[in-house]
Coordinates of C-alpha atoms in Angstrom, one line a residue:
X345 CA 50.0 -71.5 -19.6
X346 CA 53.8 -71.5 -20.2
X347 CA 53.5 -70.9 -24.0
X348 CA 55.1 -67.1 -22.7
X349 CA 57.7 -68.5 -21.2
X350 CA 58.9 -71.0 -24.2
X351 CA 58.4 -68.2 -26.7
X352 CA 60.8 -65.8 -24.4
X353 CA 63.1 -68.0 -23.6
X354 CA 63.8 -68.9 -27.5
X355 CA 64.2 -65.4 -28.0
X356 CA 67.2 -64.7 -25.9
X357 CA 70.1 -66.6 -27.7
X358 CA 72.6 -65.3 -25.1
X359 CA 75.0 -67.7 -23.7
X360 CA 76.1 -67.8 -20.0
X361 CA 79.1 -66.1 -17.8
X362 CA 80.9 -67.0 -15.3
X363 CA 80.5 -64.4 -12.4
X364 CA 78.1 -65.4 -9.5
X365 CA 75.9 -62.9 -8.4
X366 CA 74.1 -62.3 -5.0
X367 CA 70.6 -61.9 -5.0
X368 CA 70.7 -59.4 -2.4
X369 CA 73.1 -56.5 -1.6
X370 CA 73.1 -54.0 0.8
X371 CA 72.4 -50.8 0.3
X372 CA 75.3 -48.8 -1.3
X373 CA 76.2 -44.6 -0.3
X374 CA 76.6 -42.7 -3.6
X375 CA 80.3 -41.1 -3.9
X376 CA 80.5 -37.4 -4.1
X377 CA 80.1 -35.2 -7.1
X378 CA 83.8 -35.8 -9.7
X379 CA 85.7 -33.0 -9.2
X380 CA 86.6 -31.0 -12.5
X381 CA 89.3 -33.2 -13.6
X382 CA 87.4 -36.4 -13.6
X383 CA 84.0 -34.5 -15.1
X384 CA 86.5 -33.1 -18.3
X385 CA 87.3 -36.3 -19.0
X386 CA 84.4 -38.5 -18.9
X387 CA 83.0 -35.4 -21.0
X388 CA 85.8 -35.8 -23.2
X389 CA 85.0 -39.6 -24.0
X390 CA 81.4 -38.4 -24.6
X391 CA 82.8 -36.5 -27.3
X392 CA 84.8 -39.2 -28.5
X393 CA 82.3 -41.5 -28.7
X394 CA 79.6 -39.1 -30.9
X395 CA 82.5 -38.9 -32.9
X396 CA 82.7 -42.1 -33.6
X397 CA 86.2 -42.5 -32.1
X398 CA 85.4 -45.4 -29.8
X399 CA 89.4 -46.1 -28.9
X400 CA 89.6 -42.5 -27.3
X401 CA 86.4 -42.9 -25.6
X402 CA 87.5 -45.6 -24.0
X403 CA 91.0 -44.3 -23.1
X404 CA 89.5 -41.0 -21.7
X405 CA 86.7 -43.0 -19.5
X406 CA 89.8 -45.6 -17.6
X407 CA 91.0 -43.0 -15.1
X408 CA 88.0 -41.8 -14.3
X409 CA 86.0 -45.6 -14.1
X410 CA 89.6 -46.1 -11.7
X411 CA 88.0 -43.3 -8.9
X412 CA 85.0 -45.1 -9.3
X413 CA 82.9 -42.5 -11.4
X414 CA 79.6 -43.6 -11.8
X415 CA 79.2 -42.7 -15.3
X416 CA 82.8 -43.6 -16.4
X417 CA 81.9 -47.3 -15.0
X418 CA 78.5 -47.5 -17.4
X419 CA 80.1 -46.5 -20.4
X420 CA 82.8 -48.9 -19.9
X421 CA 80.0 -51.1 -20.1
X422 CA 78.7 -50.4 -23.2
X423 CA 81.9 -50.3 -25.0
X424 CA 82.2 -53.7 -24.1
X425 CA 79.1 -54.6 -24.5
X426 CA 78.7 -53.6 -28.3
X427 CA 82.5 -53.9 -28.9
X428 CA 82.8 -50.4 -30.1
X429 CA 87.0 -49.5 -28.8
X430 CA 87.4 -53.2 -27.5
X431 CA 86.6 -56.6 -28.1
X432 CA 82.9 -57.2 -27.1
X433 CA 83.2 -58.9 -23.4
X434 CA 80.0 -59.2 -21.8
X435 CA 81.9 -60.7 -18.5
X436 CA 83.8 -57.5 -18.4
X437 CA 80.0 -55.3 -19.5
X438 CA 78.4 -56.8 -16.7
X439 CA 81.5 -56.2 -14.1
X440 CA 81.3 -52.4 -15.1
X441 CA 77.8 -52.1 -15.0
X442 CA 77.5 -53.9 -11.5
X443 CA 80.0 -51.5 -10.1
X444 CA 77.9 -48.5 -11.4
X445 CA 75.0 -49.6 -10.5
X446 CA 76.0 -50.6 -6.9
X447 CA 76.4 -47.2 -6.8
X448 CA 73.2 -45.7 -7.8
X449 CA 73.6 -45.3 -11.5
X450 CA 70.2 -45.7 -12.5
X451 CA 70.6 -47.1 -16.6
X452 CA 73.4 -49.1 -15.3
X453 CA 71.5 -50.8 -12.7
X454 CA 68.6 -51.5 -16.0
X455 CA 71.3 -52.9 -17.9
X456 CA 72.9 -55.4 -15.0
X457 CA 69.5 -57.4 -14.7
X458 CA 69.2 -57.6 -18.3
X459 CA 72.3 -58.9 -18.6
X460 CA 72.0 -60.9 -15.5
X461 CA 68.5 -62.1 -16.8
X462 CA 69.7 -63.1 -20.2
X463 CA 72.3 -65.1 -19.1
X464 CA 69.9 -67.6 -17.1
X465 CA 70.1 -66.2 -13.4
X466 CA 67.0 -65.0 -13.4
X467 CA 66.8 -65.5 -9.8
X468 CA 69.6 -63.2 -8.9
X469 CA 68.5 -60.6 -12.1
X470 CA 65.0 -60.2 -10.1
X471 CA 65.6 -57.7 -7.5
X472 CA 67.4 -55.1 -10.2
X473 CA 64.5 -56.0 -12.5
X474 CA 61.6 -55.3 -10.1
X475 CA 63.5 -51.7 -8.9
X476 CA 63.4 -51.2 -12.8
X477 CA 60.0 -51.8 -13.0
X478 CA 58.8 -49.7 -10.4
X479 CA 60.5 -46.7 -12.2
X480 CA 58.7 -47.9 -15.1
X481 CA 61.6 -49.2 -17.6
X482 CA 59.6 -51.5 -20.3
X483 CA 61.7 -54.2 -20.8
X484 CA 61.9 -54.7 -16.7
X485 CA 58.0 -54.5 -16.6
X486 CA 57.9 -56.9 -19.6
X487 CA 59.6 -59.6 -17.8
X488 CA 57.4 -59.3 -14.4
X489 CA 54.3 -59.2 -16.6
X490 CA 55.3 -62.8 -17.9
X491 CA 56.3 -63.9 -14.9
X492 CA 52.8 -63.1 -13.1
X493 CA 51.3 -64.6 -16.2
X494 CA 52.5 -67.9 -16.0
X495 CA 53.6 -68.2 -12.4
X496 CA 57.6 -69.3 -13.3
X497 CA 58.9 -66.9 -10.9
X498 CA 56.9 -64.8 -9.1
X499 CA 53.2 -66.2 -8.0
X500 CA 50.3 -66.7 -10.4
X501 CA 48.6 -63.0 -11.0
X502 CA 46.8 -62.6 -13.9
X503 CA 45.7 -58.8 -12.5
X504 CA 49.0 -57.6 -12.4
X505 CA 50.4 -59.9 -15.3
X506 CA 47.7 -57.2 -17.3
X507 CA 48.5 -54.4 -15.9
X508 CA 52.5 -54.7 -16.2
X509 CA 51.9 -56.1 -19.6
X510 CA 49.7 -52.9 -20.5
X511 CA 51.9 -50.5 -19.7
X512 CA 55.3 -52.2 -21.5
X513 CA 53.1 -52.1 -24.7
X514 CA 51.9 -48.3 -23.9
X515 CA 55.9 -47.2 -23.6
X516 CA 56.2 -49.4 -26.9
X517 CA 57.8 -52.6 -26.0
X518 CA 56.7 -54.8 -29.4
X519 CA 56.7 -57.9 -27.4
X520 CA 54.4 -56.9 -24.9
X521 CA 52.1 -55.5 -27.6
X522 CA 52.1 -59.2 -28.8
X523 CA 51.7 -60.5 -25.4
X524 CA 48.7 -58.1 -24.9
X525 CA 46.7 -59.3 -27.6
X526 CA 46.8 -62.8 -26.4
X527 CA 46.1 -61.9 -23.3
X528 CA 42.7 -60.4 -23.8
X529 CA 42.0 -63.7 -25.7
X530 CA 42.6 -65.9 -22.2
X531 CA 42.4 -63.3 -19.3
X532 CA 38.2 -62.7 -18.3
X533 CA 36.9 -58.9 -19.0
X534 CA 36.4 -58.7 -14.9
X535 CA 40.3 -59.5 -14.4
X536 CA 41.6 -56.8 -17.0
X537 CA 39.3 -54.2 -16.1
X538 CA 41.5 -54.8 -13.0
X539 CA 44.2 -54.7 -13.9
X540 CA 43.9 -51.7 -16.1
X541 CA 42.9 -49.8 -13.0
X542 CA 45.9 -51.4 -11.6
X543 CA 48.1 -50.1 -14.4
X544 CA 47.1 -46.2 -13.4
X545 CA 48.2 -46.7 -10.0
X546 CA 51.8 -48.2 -10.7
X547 CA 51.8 -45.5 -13.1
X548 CA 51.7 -43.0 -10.5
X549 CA 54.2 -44.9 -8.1
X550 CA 56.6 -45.1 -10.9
X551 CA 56.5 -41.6 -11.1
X552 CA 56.9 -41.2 -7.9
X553 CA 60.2 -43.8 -7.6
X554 CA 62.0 -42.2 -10.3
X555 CA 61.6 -38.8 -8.6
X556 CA 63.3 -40.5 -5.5
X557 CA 65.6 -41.7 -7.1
X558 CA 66.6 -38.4 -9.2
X559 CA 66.5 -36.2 -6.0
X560 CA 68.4 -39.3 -4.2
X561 CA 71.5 -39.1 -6.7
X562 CA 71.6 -35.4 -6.6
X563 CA 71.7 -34.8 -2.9
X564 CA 74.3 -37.5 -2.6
X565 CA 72.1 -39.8 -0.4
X566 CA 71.8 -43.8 -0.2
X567 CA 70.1 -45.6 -2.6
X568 CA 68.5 -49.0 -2.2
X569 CA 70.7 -50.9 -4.6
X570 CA 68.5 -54.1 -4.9
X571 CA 64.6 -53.7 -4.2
X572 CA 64.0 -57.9 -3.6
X573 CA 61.1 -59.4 -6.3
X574 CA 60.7 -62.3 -8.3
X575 CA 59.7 -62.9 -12.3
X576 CA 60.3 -65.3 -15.8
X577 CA 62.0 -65.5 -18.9
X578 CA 60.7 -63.0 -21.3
X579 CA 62.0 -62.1 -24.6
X580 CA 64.2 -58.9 -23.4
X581 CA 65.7 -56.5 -26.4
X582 CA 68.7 -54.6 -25.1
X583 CA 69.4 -51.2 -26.2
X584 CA 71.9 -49.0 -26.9
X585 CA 71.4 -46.6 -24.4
X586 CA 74.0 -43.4 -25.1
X587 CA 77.1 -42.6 -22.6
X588 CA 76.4 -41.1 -19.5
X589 CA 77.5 -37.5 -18.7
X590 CA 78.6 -35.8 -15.6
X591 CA 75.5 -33.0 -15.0
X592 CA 76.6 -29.6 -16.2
X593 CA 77.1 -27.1 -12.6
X594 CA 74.5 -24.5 -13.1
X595 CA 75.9 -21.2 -12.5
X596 CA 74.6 -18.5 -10.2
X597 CA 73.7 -15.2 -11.4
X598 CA 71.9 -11.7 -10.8
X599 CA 69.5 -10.4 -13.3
X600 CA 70.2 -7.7 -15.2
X601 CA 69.5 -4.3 -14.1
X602 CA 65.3 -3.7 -15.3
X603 CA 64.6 -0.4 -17.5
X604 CA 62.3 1.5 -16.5
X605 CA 59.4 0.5 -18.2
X606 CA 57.7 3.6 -20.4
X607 CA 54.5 5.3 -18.8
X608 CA 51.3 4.1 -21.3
X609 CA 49.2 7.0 -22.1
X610 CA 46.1 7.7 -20.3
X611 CA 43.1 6.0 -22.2
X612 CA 40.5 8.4 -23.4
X613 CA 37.1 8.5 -20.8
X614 CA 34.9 5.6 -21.5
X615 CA 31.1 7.1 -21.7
X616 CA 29.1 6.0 -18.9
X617 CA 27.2 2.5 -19.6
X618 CA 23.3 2.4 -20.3
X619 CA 21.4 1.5 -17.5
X620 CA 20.9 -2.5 -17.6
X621 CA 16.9 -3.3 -17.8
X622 CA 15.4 -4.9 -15.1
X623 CA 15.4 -8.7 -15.4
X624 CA 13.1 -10.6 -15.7
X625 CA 12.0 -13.2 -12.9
X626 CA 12.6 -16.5 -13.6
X627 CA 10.6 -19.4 -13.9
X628 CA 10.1 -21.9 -10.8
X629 CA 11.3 -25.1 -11.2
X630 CA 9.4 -28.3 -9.1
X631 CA 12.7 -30.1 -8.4
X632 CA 11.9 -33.8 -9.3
X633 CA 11.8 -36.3 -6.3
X634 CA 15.2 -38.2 -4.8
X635 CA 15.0 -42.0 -5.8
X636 CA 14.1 -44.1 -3.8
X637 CA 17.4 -46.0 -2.2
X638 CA 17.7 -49.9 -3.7
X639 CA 17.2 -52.8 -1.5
X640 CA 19.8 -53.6 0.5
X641 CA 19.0 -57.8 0.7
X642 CA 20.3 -60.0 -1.8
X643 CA 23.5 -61.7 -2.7
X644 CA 24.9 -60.2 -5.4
X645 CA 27.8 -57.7 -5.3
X646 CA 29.0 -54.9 -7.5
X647 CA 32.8 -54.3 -7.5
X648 CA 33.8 -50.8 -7.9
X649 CA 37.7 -51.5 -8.1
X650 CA 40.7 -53.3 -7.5
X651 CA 43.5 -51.4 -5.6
X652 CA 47.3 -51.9 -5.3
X653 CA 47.1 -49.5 -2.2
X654 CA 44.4 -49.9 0.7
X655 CA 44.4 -46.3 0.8
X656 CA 43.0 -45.7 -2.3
X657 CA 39.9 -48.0 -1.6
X658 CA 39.3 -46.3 1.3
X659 CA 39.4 -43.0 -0.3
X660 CA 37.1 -44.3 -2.4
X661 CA 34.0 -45.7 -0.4
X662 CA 34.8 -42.4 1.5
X663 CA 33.5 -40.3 -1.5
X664 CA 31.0 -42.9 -3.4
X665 CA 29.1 -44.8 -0.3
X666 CA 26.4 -41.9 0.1
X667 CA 25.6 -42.2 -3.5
X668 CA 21.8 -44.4 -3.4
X669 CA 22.8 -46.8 -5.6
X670 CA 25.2 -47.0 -2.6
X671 CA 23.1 -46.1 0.2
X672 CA 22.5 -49.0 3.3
X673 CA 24.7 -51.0 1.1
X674 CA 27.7 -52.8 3.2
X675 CA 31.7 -52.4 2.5
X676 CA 33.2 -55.7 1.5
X677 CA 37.1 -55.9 1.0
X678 CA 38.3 -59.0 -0.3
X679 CA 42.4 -58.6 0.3
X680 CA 45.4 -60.3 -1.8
X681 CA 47.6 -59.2 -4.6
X682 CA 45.5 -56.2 -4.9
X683 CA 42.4 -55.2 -2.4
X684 CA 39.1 -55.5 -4.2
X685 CA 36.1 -53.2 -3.0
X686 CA 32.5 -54.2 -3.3
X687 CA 29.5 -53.2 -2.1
X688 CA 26.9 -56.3 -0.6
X689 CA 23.4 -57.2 -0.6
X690 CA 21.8 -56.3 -3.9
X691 CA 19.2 -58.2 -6.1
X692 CA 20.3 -59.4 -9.6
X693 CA 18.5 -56.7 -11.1
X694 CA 19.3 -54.2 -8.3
X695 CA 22.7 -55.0 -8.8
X696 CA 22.6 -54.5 -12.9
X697 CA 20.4 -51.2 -12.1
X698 CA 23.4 -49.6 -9.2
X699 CA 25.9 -50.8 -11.9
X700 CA 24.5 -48.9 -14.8
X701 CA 23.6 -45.8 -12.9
X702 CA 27.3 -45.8 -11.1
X703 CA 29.0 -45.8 -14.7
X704 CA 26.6 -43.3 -16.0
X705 CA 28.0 -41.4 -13.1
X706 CA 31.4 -42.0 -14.5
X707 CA 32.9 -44.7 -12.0
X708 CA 33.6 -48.0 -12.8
X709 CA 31.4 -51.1 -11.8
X710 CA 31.4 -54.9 -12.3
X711 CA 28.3 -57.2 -11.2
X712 CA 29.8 -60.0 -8.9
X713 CA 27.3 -63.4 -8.9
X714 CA 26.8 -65.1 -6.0

């Protein structure tokens, strides 16, 4: 299945540069905050810029980019990137963005493996790609989706090829929408249910990453600068992402004095409430008998889930296994790419019955064959 591949690589049209790349780097120590100086002027370029004066921009983000501002570095390159105040350069783009990203500046680092990716060094464009993924950036998760799809450059996963691919089209990404929709054409029902559970979870790391990361860049910490991973040629769009800012200080202040807040007046006596009738005894109930626990011989499995995280499969039998669609049923895990959970020794039709029960129940279930 390389048909992905061919159709993404067609769609690039960029031509090559020059500079080598490592694939890995070490991690890099994020410089302290500009002083006021340096944050005027990168401001002042801002300015510039949503003026439409691209020239003083430019001009205004040199001295800064110089110090090695973070932000002063990225807009350098997109000014040269879109030639807006210079020539378009994209050797000189990807030399600006590599220095700002080296040193945490999180769009930068985006736009250096695109640029890296588009200009056919995928290999060294894979580590900035995969940290872009795992924050969630479309175009990133786009490119590993492929990649897991047709096994170019990362291993043959058609799980997480679905669950990448899922969540590029959910932020919008038309290619992966495309991509999607041929994908539930060849991928089996069993495999996307997968990975769709799969998509939740890297959901939730993303979250989690780019909270890191925020919280990383405002105490002044280090920052990983190249996660290692490995993915294909996809059709990437690059975007005109707007000029970085220097974060406005936020100022400290005491609240203003309160005024004393006006006395209500007293609410007139309520008149004492009637005396509530006597209720009525309520009806017994004959609480209908437990079912009867399935069989527990057989060789059919039902798989409640595929996991990215052990944990979370653990967490699971933990709160399902005394269920009795469950109950004297044995824990299978079968381990790879992602951790699949099933529960053993069921009938055919025991196995169809636990299934349908479990989902009325409102938990996913898939009957495994023998």
């Amino acid at each position: 299945m390389r048909g992905f591949a061919l159709l993404a690589a067609a769609m690039l049209g960029c031509s090559g540069l020059a500079a080598a790349v490592s694939a890995q780097e070490p991690p890099r120590t994020l410089p302290a905050p500009p002083d006021a100086a340096t944050a005027a002027a990168v401001r002042a370029g801002v300015d510039a810029w949503s003026a439409g004066n691209y020239e003083a921009a430019v001009k205004a983000w040199q001295a800064p980019a110089a110090k090695g501002d973070a932000d002063a570095l990225f807009n350098l390159g997109q000014a040269y990137k879109l030639g807006r105040g210079v020539d378009k350069d994209l050797a000189k783009a990807e030399g600006y963005y590599g220095k700002a990203a080296r040193l945490g500046h999180i769009s930068a680092s985006d736009n250096y493996g695109i640029l890296l990716f588009q200009t056919n060094r995928q290999q060294a464009a894979m580590p900035w790609l995969q940290s872009a993924a795992d924050r969630g950036e479309p175009r990133a998760m786009y490119v590993l989706g492929i990649a897991s799809y047709n096994g170019d450059y990362a291993p043959k996963d058609w799980v997480r090829a679905y669950a990448l691919i899922t969540r590029a089209a959910a932020a919008g990404l038309p290619q992966a929408t495309g991509s999607l929709a041929t994908m539930n054409q060849t991928i089996p029902l069993a495999q996307r249910q997968m990975g769709v559970s799969l998509a939740n979870e890297l959901d939730q790391k993303a979250a989690e990453a780019r909270g890191r990361e925020l919280a990383a860049a405002d105490l002044g910490s280090n920052v990983p600068a190249t996660p290692a991973s490995k993915a294909p040629p996809g059709a990437i769009e690059t975007v005109d992402l707007p000029p970085s800012t220097p974060a406005e200080p936020v100022a400290s202040y005491l609240p203003p004095p309160m005024e004393p807040a006006p006395q209500p007046k007293p609410a007139p006596p309520k008149p004492a409430p009637a005396k509530p009738a006597p209720p009525k005894p309520a009806p017994v109930r004959v609480a209908a008998p437990a079912p009867a626990p399935m069989s527990s011989s057989g060789t059919y499995r039902i798989q409640l889930g595929a996991f990215g995280v052990k944990t979370n499969a653990d967490a699971l039998w933990t709160r399902v296994r005394g269920r009795p669609e469950l109950s004297g049923h044995a824990r299978q895990d079968i381990p790879g790419t992602v951790t699949r959970l099933l529960a053993t020794g069921y009938s055919q039709d025991g196995a169809n019955r636990a299934c349908a029960a479990l989902k009325a129940g409102g938990l996913a279930c898939l009957v495994v064959a023998p």
